[in-house]
GROMACS .gro file of C-alpha atoms in nm:
model
  281
    1UNK     CA    1   5.751  -5.663  -0.788
    2UNK     CA    2   5.541  -5.375  -0.874
    3UNK     CA    3   5.324  -5.176  -0.638
    4UNK     CA    4   5.048  -4.942  -0.715
    5UNK     CA    5   5.036  -4.642  -0.502
    6UNK     CA    6   4.842  -4.299  -0.457
    7UNK     CA    7   5.018  -3.983  -0.331
    8UNK     CA    8   4.774  -3.772  -0.137
    9UNK     CA    9   4.791  -3.493   0.124
   10UNK     CA   10   4.574  -3.318   0.383
   11UNK     CA   11   4.700  -2.966   0.426
   12UNK     CA   12   5.054  -3.057   0.286
   13UNK     CA   13   5.091  -3.362   0.518
   14UNK     CA   14   5.177  -3.598   0.247
   15UNK     CA   15   5.184  -3.971   0.247
   16UNK     CA   16   5.212  -4.260  -0.013
   17UNK     CA   17   4.895  -4.459   0.019
   18UNK     CA   18   4.870  -4.832  -0.085
   19UNK     CA   19   4.547  -5.025  -0.143
   20UNK     CA   20   4.603  -5.346   0.052
   21UNK     CA   21   4.266  -5.492  -0.058
   22UNK     CA   22   4.435  -5.569  -0.383
   23UNK     CA   23   4.803  -5.627  -0.295
   24UNK     CA   24   5.039  -5.710  -0.015
   25UNK     CA   25   5.300  -5.476   0.109
   26UNK     CA   26   5.631  -5.644   0.226
   27UNK     CA   27   5.823  -5.488   0.511
   28UNK     CA   28   5.639  -5.174   0.548
   29UNK     CA   29   5.877  -5.024   0.811
   30UNK     CA   30   6.168  -5.050   0.568
   31UNK     CA   31   5.961  -4.955   0.265
   32UNK     CA   32   5.850  -4.635   0.436
   33UNK     CA   33   6.204  -4.529   0.494
   34UNK     CA   34   6.304  -4.601   0.144
   35UNK     CA   35   5.994  -4.443  -0.037
   36UNK     CA   36   5.971  -4.133   0.184
   37UNK     CA   37   6.323  -4.015   0.085
   38UNK     CA   38   6.257  -3.718  -0.170
   39UNK     CA   39   6.560  -3.784  -0.390
   40UNK     CA   40   6.577  -4.161  -0.429
   41UNK     CA   41   6.216  -4.240  -0.347
   42UNK     CA   42   5.875  -4.102  -0.402
   43UNK     CA   43   5.901  -3.841  -0.122
   44UNK     CA   44   5.652  -3.785   0.170
   45UNK     CA   45   5.594  -3.806   0.540
   46UNK     CA   46   5.560  -4.185   0.537
   47UNK     CA   47   5.337  -4.459   0.391
   48UNK     CA   48   4.971  -4.545   0.487
   49UNK     CA   49   4.829  -4.883   0.425
   50UNK     CA   50   4.450  -4.921   0.349
   51UNK     CA   51   4.339  -5.265   0.450
   52UNK     CA   52   4.032  -5.468   0.497
   53UNK     CA   53   3.894  -5.460   0.867
   54UNK     CA   54   3.628  -5.685   1.057
   55UNK     CA   55   3.499  -5.381   1.250
   56UNK     CA   56   3.515  -5.084   1.010
   57UNK     CA   57   3.499  -4.993   0.649
   58UNK     CA   58   3.874  -5.012   0.628
   59UNK     CA   59   4.181  -5.026   0.846
   60UNK     CA   60   4.457  -4.776   0.839
   61UNK     CA   61   4.828  -4.843   0.933
   62UNK     CA   62   5.072  -4.547   0.937
   63UNK     CA   63   5.457  -4.570   0.911
   64UNK     CA   64   5.652  -4.268   0.949
   65UNK     CA   65   5.942  -4.153   0.747
   66UNK     CA   66   6.195  -4.313   0.985
   67UNK     CA   67   5.997  -4.658   0.972
   68UNK     CA   68   5.829  -4.629   1.311
   69UNK     CA   69   5.444  -4.702   1.318
   70UNK     CA   70   5.215  -4.423   1.426
   71UNK     CA   71   4.884  -4.484   1.597
   72UNK     CA   72   4.681  -4.226   1.442
   73UNK     CA   73   4.703  -3.953   1.173
   74UNK     CA   74   4.428  -3.687   1.150
   75UNK     CA   75   4.533  -3.566   0.805
   76UNK     CA   76   4.593  -3.920   0.679
   77UNK     CA   77   4.255  -4.045   0.779
   78UNK     CA   78   4.081  -3.799   0.587
   79UNK     CA   79   4.274  -3.906   0.282
   80UNK     CA   80   4.183  -4.257   0.355
   81UNK     CA   81   3.810  -4.153   0.359
   82UNK     CA   82   3.869  -3.974   0.011
   83UNK     CA   83   4.041  -4.289  -0.120
   84UNK     CA   84   3.754  -4.521  -0.020
   85UNK     CA   85   3.476  -4.276  -0.149
   86UNK     CA   86   3.650  -4.170  -0.469
   87UNK     CA   87   3.722  -4.525  -0.570
   88UNK     CA   88   3.362  -4.640  -0.503
   89UNK     CA   89   3.483  -4.869  -0.204
   90UNK     CA   90   3.190  -4.747   0.024
   91UNK     CA   91   2.938  -4.684  -0.255
   92UNK     CA   92   2.756  -4.347  -0.205
   93UNK     CA   93   2.776  -4.350   0.177
   94UNK     CA   94   2.907  -4.022   0.331
   95UNK     CA   95   2.956  -4.168   0.678
   96UNK     CA   96   3.249  -4.415   0.677
   97UNK     CA   97   3.452  -4.581   0.973
   98UNK     CA   98   3.829  -4.637   0.982
   99UNK     CA   99   3.996  -4.881   1.212
  100UNK     CA  100   4.310  -4.740   1.367
  101UNK     CA  101   4.557  -4.834   1.651
  102UNK     CA  102   4.382  -4.546   1.846
  103UNK     CA  103   4.033  -4.716   1.781
  104UNK     CA  104   3.760  -4.688   1.515
  105UNK     CA  105   3.710  -4.334   1.395
  106UNK     CA  106   3.396  -4.201   1.221
  107UNK     CA  107   3.415  -3.955   0.927
  108UNK     CA  108   3.140  -3.744   0.770
  109UNK     CA  109   3.231  -3.683   0.409
  110UNK     CA  110   3.139  -3.375   0.218
  111UNK     CA  111   3.142  -3.426  -0.150
  112UNK     CA  112   3.117  -3.248  -0.493
  113UNK     CA  113   3.074  -3.405  -0.840
  114UNK     CA  114   3.131  -3.750  -0.700
  115UNK     CA  115   3.449  -3.679  -0.514
  116UNK     CA  116   3.516  -3.611  -0.155
  117UNK     CA  117   3.646  -3.254  -0.084
  118UNK     CA  118   3.641  -3.231   0.301
  119UNK     CA  119   3.571  -3.460   0.591
  120UNK     CA  120   3.468  -3.402   0.958
  121UNK     CA  121   3.647  -3.646   1.179
  122UNK     CA  122   3.529  -3.767   1.517
  123UNK     CA  123   3.875  -3.795   1.678
  124UNK     CA  124   3.751  -3.910   2.020
  125UNK     CA  125   3.814  -3.798   2.368
  126UNK     CA  126   4.122  -3.592   2.440
  127UNK     CA  127   4.355  -3.777   2.693
  128UNK     CA  128   4.493  -3.552   2.965
  129UNK     CA  129   4.623  -3.783   3.220
  130UNK     CA  130   5.008  -3.784   3.200
  131UNK     CA  131   5.035  -4.153   3.255
  132UNK     CA  132   4.816  -4.230   2.953
  133UNK     CA  133   4.988  -3.967   2.702
  134UNK     CA  134   5.248  -4.091   2.809
  135UNK     CA  135   5.452  -3.802   2.999
  136UNK     CA  136   5.636  -3.847   3.313
  137UNK     CA  137   5.466  -3.586   3.518
  138UNK     CA  138   5.266  -3.596   3.850
  139UNK     CA  139   4.906  -3.499   3.882
  140UNK     CA  140   4.598  -3.536   3.671
  141UNK     CA  141   4.704  -3.317   3.386
  142UNK     CA  142   4.983  -3.108   3.260
  143UNK     CA  143   4.874  -2.755   3.175
  144UNK     CA  144   5.095  -2.456   3.128
  145UNK     CA  145   5.375  -2.643   3.314
  146UNK     CA  146   5.718  -2.526   3.301
  147UNK     CA  147   5.977  -2.730   3.126
  148UNK     CA  148   6.345  -2.649   3.075
  149UNK     CA  149   6.477  -2.750   2.718
  150UNK     CA  150   6.817  -2.630   2.591
  151UNK     CA  151   6.851  -2.401   2.900
  152UNK     CA  152   6.533  -2.238   2.822
  153UNK     CA  153   6.183  -2.229   3.017
  154UNK     CA  154   5.890  -2.339   2.801
  155UNK     CA  155   5.532  -2.359   2.922
  156UNK     CA  156   5.378  -2.688   2.797
  157UNK     CA  157   5.038  -2.840   2.795
  158UNK     CA  158   5.035  -3.221   2.738
  159UNK     CA  159   4.743  -3.407   2.539
  160UNK     CA  160   4.708  -3.729   2.376
  161UNK     CA  161   4.487  -3.763   2.060
  162UNK     CA  162   4.594  -4.113   2.006
  163UNK     CA  163   4.953  -3.976   1.970
  164UNK     CA  164   5.128  -3.786   2.240
  165UNK     CA  165   5.147  -3.408   2.200
  166UNK     CA  166   5.329  -3.131   2.386
  167UNK     CA  167   5.186  -2.789   2.296
  168UNK     CA  168   5.393  -2.481   2.356
  169UNK     CA  169   5.215  -2.138   2.349
  170UNK     CA  170   5.471  -1.868   2.284
  171UNK     CA  171   5.498  -1.495   2.202
  172UNK     CA  172   5.789  -1.574   1.966
  173UNK     CA  173   5.679  -1.585   1.593
  174UNK     CA  174   5.653  -1.950   1.536
  175UNK     CA  175   5.741  -1.877   1.156
  176UNK     CA  176   6.091  -1.792   1.249
  177UNK     CA  177   6.164  -2.066   1.514
  178UNK     CA  178   6.458  -2.285   1.439
  179UNK     CA  179   6.241  -2.595   1.467
  180UNK     CA  180   6.515  -2.818   1.326
  181UNK     CA  181   6.721  -2.753   1.638
  182UNK     CA  182   6.450  -2.720   1.898
  183UNK     CA  183   6.217  -2.999   1.788
  184UNK     CA  184   6.440  -3.299   1.844
  185UNK     CA  185   6.520  -3.172   2.192
  186UNK     CA  186   6.153  -3.215   2.282
  187UNK     CA  187   6.095  -3.528   2.078
  188UNK     CA  188   6.368  -3.721   2.271
  189UNK     CA  189   6.327  -3.563   2.624
  190UNK     CA  190   6.333  -3.845   2.870
  191UNK     CA  191   5.993  -3.719   3.014
  192UNK     CA  192   5.830  -3.857   2.708
  193UNK     CA  193   5.903  -4.226   2.706
  194UNK     CA  194   5.746  -4.298   2.368
  195UNK     CA  195   5.887  -3.962   2.231
  196UNK     CA  196   5.648  -3.674   2.156
  197UNK     CA  197   5.504  -3.452   1.893
  198UNK     CA  198   5.558  -3.084   1.965
  199UNK     CA  199   5.343  -2.790   1.855
  200UNK     CA  200   5.455  -2.429   1.884
  201UNK     CA  201   5.168  -2.196   1.865
  202UNK     CA  202   5.088  -1.810   1.840
  203UNK     CA  203   4.739  -1.687   1.930
  204UNK     CA  204   4.635  -1.441   1.666
  205UNK     CA  205   4.443  -1.122   1.763
  206UNK     CA  206   4.123  -1.271   1.588
  207UNK     CA  207   4.145  -1.589   1.815
  208UNK     CA  208   4.278  -1.812   1.548
  209UNK     CA  209   4.596  -2.013   1.620
  210UNK     CA  210   4.920  -2.030   1.418
  211UNK     CA  211   5.094  -2.352   1.441
  212UNK     CA  212   5.419  -2.532   1.350
  213UNK     CA  213   5.470  -2.882   1.445
  214UNK     CA  214   5.768  -3.119   1.492
  215UNK     CA  215   5.652  -3.470   1.459
  216UNK     CA  216   5.822  -3.774   1.610
  217UNK     CA  217   5.963  -3.985   1.356
  218UNK     CA  218   5.910  -3.739   1.060
  219UNK     CA  219   6.059  -3.413   1.167
  220UNK     CA  220   5.877  -3.086   1.068
  221UNK     CA  221   5.552  -3.149   0.858
  222UNK     CA  222   5.339  -2.898   0.684
  223UNK     CA  223   5.040  -3.013   0.897
  224UNK     CA  224   4.943  -3.266   1.178
  225UNK     CA  225   4.577  -3.338   1.230
  226UNK     CA  226   4.615  -3.492   1.577
  227UNK     CA  227   4.847  -3.206   1.652
  228UNK     CA  228   4.584  -2.941   1.548
  229UNK     CA  229   4.338  -3.123   1.774
  230UNK     CA  230   4.565  -3.112   2.063
  231UNK     CA  231   4.634  -2.743   1.998
  232UNK     CA  232   4.254  -2.679   2.007
  233UNK     CA  233   4.220  -2.864   2.332
  234UNK     CA  234   4.515  -2.683   2.494
  235UNK     CA  235   4.388  -2.350   2.379
  236UNK     CA  236   4.059  -2.406   2.580
  237UNK     CA  237   4.253  -2.544   2.876
  238UNK     CA  238   4.474  -2.223   2.870
  239UNK     CA  239   4.182  -1.992   2.822
  240UNK     CA  240   4.256  -1.903   2.455
  241UNK     CA  241   3.941  -2.049   2.323
  242UNK     CA  242   3.601  -2.184   2.429
  243UNK     CA  243   3.449  -2.530   2.426
  244UNK     CA  244   3.185  -2.609   2.175
  245UNK     CA  245   3.302  -2.339   1.930
  246UNK     CA  246   3.507  -2.374   1.601
  247UNK     CA  247   3.879  -2.303   1.631
  248UNK     CA  248   4.071  -2.233   1.323
  249UNK     CA  249   4.417  -2.368   1.332
  250UNK     CA  250   4.663  -2.223   1.059
  251UNK     CA  251   4.926  -2.473   0.966
  252UNK     CA  252   5.196  -2.442   0.699
  253UNK     CA  253   4.993  -2.635   0.445
  254UNK     CA  254   4.650  -2.488   0.527
  255UNK     CA  255   4.375  -2.455   0.778
  256UNK     CA  256   4.196  -2.704   0.997
  257UNK     CA  257   3.878  -2.647   1.205
  258UNK     CA  258   3.869  -2.793   1.557
  259UNK     CA  259   3.587  -2.820   1.784
  260UNK     CA  260   3.651  -2.947   2.157
  261UNK     CA  261   3.326  -3.071   2.325
  262UNK     CA  262   3.262  -3.258   2.658
  263UNK     CA  263   3.228  -3.579   2.445
  264UNK     CA  264   3.487  -3.551   2.180
  265UNK     CA  265   3.712  -3.359   1.951
  266UNK     CA  266   3.605  -3.291   1.592
  267UNK     CA  267   3.846  -3.209   1.313
  268UNK     CA  268   3.736  -3.071   0.979
  269UNK     CA  269   3.957  -3.027   0.673
  270UNK     CA  270   4.033  -3.111   0.310
  271UNK     CA  271   4.209  -3.402   0.142
  272UNK     CA  272   4.357  -3.402  -0.193
  273UNK     CA  273   4.484  -3.675  -0.441
  274UNK     CA  274   4.811  -3.566  -0.606
  275UNK     CA  275   4.894  -3.841  -0.838
  276UNK     CA  276   4.890  -4.222  -0.884
  277UNK     CA  277   5.160  -4.442  -1.003
  278UNK     CA  278   5.354  -4.769  -0.983
  279UNK     CA  279   5.687  -4.833  -0.828
  280UNK     CA  280   5.912  -5.145  -0.901
  281UNK     CA  281   6.077  -5.285  -0.598
   0.00000   0.00000   0.00000
């Protein structure tokens, strides 16, 4: 069996995309583990399936590098929008809808010379109630709450943007953190029954945010769109930023712009096609 694929990334968050309008992908969980491996596979943070939907222009399913299925991927959804537009699957429309396990998301596409360059995604309402994140904390929200991890006290803010996030503002330089050691201790903490994505953040003098992320199921990635949204929301909740204003989040793979309003969270960023190919299974 030969499968056609497209390698794409949003700010370095790179996935292997399969057009499932034209082909069927067998055992996506196992396939994601196999293909994400950089030495014996294609290499990436996982695979994303682009399929027909009866309530949107397309459906997106995300499988992480460990085979687990994710509910939402902010960088991935921009790439899906680019794939649909660049391949003529939505005509010349610059407003498209994508069906995800976190609901239908709307994208505004910005194009040049017939190709999508950037997209603004309506990511939906930020979820703060611990029971809905889920996170095993009491109360209506978790904002700047102390959490002991590996005998050290961190102050965390918990947000769900379709995926659970634990945001840590720190004075330590995030660039030098030993994320491979610290990240799994957050991911597998029993307070997070579905595991958690963890963002470590510095507030820069100009008000922008420097972020590194440990993603459940994938480890450290160069970017996380839902994570950047969670960081923007957490920055407002902790007094580091204002609602209804653009917040620049610097990730290892590039910048995202986040705007937190009373109604929703908007994320704007680029999407890039790396190459297309076929793989024989």
